[in-house]
Amino acid sequence: MTDQNPFAQMMKMGQDWARQMNPALESFTPKGFEQLWPTMPKEMMEAFMGRTLNPEGLDAKTRLLMTLTGLTILGAQAESQIRLTVRHAREAGATKQEIAETIAQAGVFGGVPAMTKAMELATDAMGEDTGKDTAR
């Protein structure tokens, strides 16, 4: 019998297995993974998740702001997803003010720590947003 927590043992077994399967996973970071997923052009986002197939439905920008709300309320734990959603929302036409207001509103439901973390992640993502003017 071991004194170690069964959950800790399970995590160690999973980490050992992943290390054996691909040693590169040892240095894997989610932020590095983000570089593999480019920001889709506005037209493509509108076609896949906007009004192209559903003219009476929500546009891509609104859907992305709603996604950002959900990610914030969940506790802003999905850092890569928040940064990616912010970049996509900016490409879809969301202003920095709209993104900040979306996160602030979600803070009412998710709490101040989640709102603060999401705001930090969004600010980081928008700081990378050098191709767009700062007011927009």
Short mmCIF file of C-alpha atoms in Angstrom, two decimals:
data_model
loop_
_atom_site.label_atom_id
_atom_site.label_comp_id
_atom_site.label_asym_id
_atom_site.label_seq_id
_atom_site.Cartn_x
_atom_site.Cartn_y
_atom_site.Cartn_z
CA MET A 1 0.00 0.00 0.00
CA THR A 2 1.27 3.46 -0.81
CA ASP A 3 0.79 6.72 1.04
CA GLN A 4 0.55 8.67 -2.22
CA ASN A 5 -2.72 10.20 -3.33
CA PRO A 6 -4.36 8.03 -6.07
CA PHE A 7 -4.99 11.14 -8.19
CA ALA A 8 -1.31 12.12 -7.96
CA GLN A 9 -0.33 8.57 -9.00
CA MET A 10 -2.70 8.73 -11.97
CA MET A 11 -1.29 12.11 -13.03
CA LYS A 12 2.28 10.82 -12.77
CA MET A 13 1.42 7.76 -14.87
CA GLY A 14 -0.14 10.01 -17.53
CA GLN A 15 2.88 12.32 -17.55
CA ASP A 16 5.29 9.37 -17.80
CA TRP A 17 3.29 7.89 -20.67
CA ALA A 18 3.20 11.25 -22.53
CA ARG A 19 6.96 11.69 -21.99
CA GLN A 20 7.62 8.23 -23.46
CA MET A 21 5.33 8.82 -26.43
CA ASN A 22 6.78 12.23 -27.29
CA PRO A 23 9.71 13.69 -25.33
CA ALA A 24 8.97 17.11 -26.88
CA LEU A 25 5.85 17.32 -24.70
CA GLU A 26 8.18 17.99 -21.78
CA SER A 27 8.65 21.57 -23.02
CA PHE A 28 5.16 22.05 -24.54
CA THR A 29 3.40 25.31 -23.69
CA PRO A 30 -0.17 26.23 -24.64
CA LYS A 31 0.98 29.68 -25.74
CA GLY A 32 3.36 28.05 -28.22
CA PHE A 33 0.44 26.02 -29.55
CA GLU A 34 -1.42 29.26 -30.31
CA GLN A 35 1.17 30.09 -32.96
CA LEU A 36 -0.04 27.07 -34.95
CA TRP A 37 -3.57 28.48 -35.23
CA PRO A 38 -3.69 31.68 -37.26
CA THR A 39 -6.43 34.24 -36.94
CA MET A 40 -9.06 33.54 -39.56
CA PRO A 41 -9.98 36.35 -41.95
CA LYS A 42 -13.20 38.19 -41.10
CA GLU A 43 -14.93 36.89 -44.23
CA MET A 44 -14.13 33.27 -43.33
CA MET A 45 -15.42 33.70 -39.78
CA GLU A 46 -18.60 35.27 -41.08
CA ALA A 47 -19.05 32.37 -43.51
CA PHE A 48 -18.52 29.64 -40.90
CA MET A 49 -20.09 31.16 -37.80
CA GLY A 50 -21.92 34.25 -38.97
CA ARG A 51 -24.77 35.29 -41.17
CA THR A 52 -23.73 33.67 -44.45
CA LEU A 53 -25.79 30.52 -43.92
CA ASN A 54 -28.17 32.10 -41.41
CA PRO A 55 -28.94 35.66 -42.54
CA GLU A 56 -31.27 36.31 -39.60
CA GLY A 57 -28.81 34.92 -37.03
CA LEU A 58 -25.96 36.39 -35.04
CA ASP A 59 -22.89 37.74 -36.77
CA ALA A 60 -19.41 36.33 -36.10
CA LYS A 61 -18.38 39.27 -33.90
CA THR A 62 -21.36 38.78 -31.58
CA ARG A 63 -20.77 35.04 -31.38
CA LEU A 64 -17.12 35.59 -30.49
CA LEU A 65 -18.01 38.13 -27.79
CA MET A 66 -20.47 35.60 -26.37
CA THR A 67 -17.74 32.97 -26.40
CA LEU A 68 -15.46 35.38 -24.54
CA THR A 69 -18.21 35.86 -21.95
CA GLY A 70 -18.45 32.12 -21.37
CA LEU A 71 -14.69 31.66 -21.16
CA THR A 72 -14.49 34.49 -18.61
CA ILE A 73 -17.34 33.13 -16.47
CA LEU A 74 -15.69 29.71 -16.42
CA GLY A 75 -12.86 31.34 -14.52
CA ALA A 76 -10.58 32.41 -17.36
CA GLN A 77 -8.72 29.12 -17.05
CA ALA A 78 -8.52 28.55 -20.80
CA GLU A 79 -5.76 31.07 -21.43
CA SER A 80 -4.98 30.08 -25.02
CA GLN A 81 -8.66 30.02 -25.93
CA ILE A 82 -9.23 33.49 -24.47
CA ARG A 83 -6.31 34.99 -26.37
CA LEU A 84 -7.40 33.25 -29.57
CA THR A 85 -11.01 34.39 -29.14
CA VAL A 86 -9.89 37.97 -28.55
CA ARG A 87 -7.75 37.94 -31.69
CA HIS A 88 -10.62 36.48 -33.71
CA ALA A 89 -13.10 38.99 -32.25
CA ARG A 90 -10.79 41.87 -33.21
CA GLU A 91 -10.53 40.48 -36.75
CA ALA A 92 -14.33 40.15 -36.86
CA GLY A 93 -14.65 43.86 -36.05
CA ALA A 94 -14.86 44.05 -32.25
CA THR A 95 -13.28 47.13 -30.72
CA LYS A 96 -11.02 47.02 -27.70
CA GLN A 97 -13.80 48.79 -25.78
CA GLU A 98 -16.34 46.10 -26.73
CA ILE A 99 -13.96 43.36 -25.60
CA ALA A 100 -13.29 45.13 -22.29
CA GLU A 101 -17.03 45.66 -21.69
CA THR A 102 -17.77 42.02 -22.51
CA ILE A 103 -15.21 40.82 -19.96
CA ALA A 104 -16.41 43.34 -17.35
CA GLN A 105 -20.03 42.22 -17.78
CA ALA A 106 -18.97 38.58 -17.45
CA GLY A 107 -17.22 39.53 -14.20
CA VAL A 108 -20.66 40.06 -12.64
CA PHE A 109 -21.28 36.32 -13.05
CA GLY A 110 -17.76 34.88 -12.94
CA GLY A 111 -16.30 37.04 -10.20
CA VAL A 112 -13.57 39.64 -10.00
CA PRO A 113 -10.62 37.19 -10.12
CA ALA A 114 -11.93 35.63 -13.36
CA MET A 115 -12.60 39.06 -14.83
CA THR A 116 -9.12 40.29 -13.88
CA LYS A 117 -7.42 37.24 -15.39
CA ALA A 118 -9.47 37.49 -18.60
CA MET A 119 -8.68 41.20 -18.88
CA GLU A 120 -4.96 40.48 -18.50
CA LEU A 121 -5.12 37.80 -21.21
CA ALA A 122 -7.15 40.04 -23.53
CA THR A 123 -4.77 42.95 -23.00
CA ASP A 124 -1.88 40.63 -23.85
CA ALA A 125 -3.63 39.43 -27.01
CA MET A 126 -4.55 42.97 -28.06
CA GLY A 127 -0.98 44.09 -27.40
CA GLU A 128 0.07 41.68 -30.13
CA ASP A 129 -2.54 43.35 -32.32
CA THR A 130 -0.06 45.70 -34.00
CA GLY A 131 -1.74 45.66 -37.41
CA LYS A 132 -4.85 47.42 -36.13
CA ASP A 133 -5.15 50.96 -34.84
CA THR A 134 -5.22 51.33 -31.05
CA ALA A 135 -8.59 53.04 -30.82
CA ARG A 136 -10.45 50.36 -32.65
#
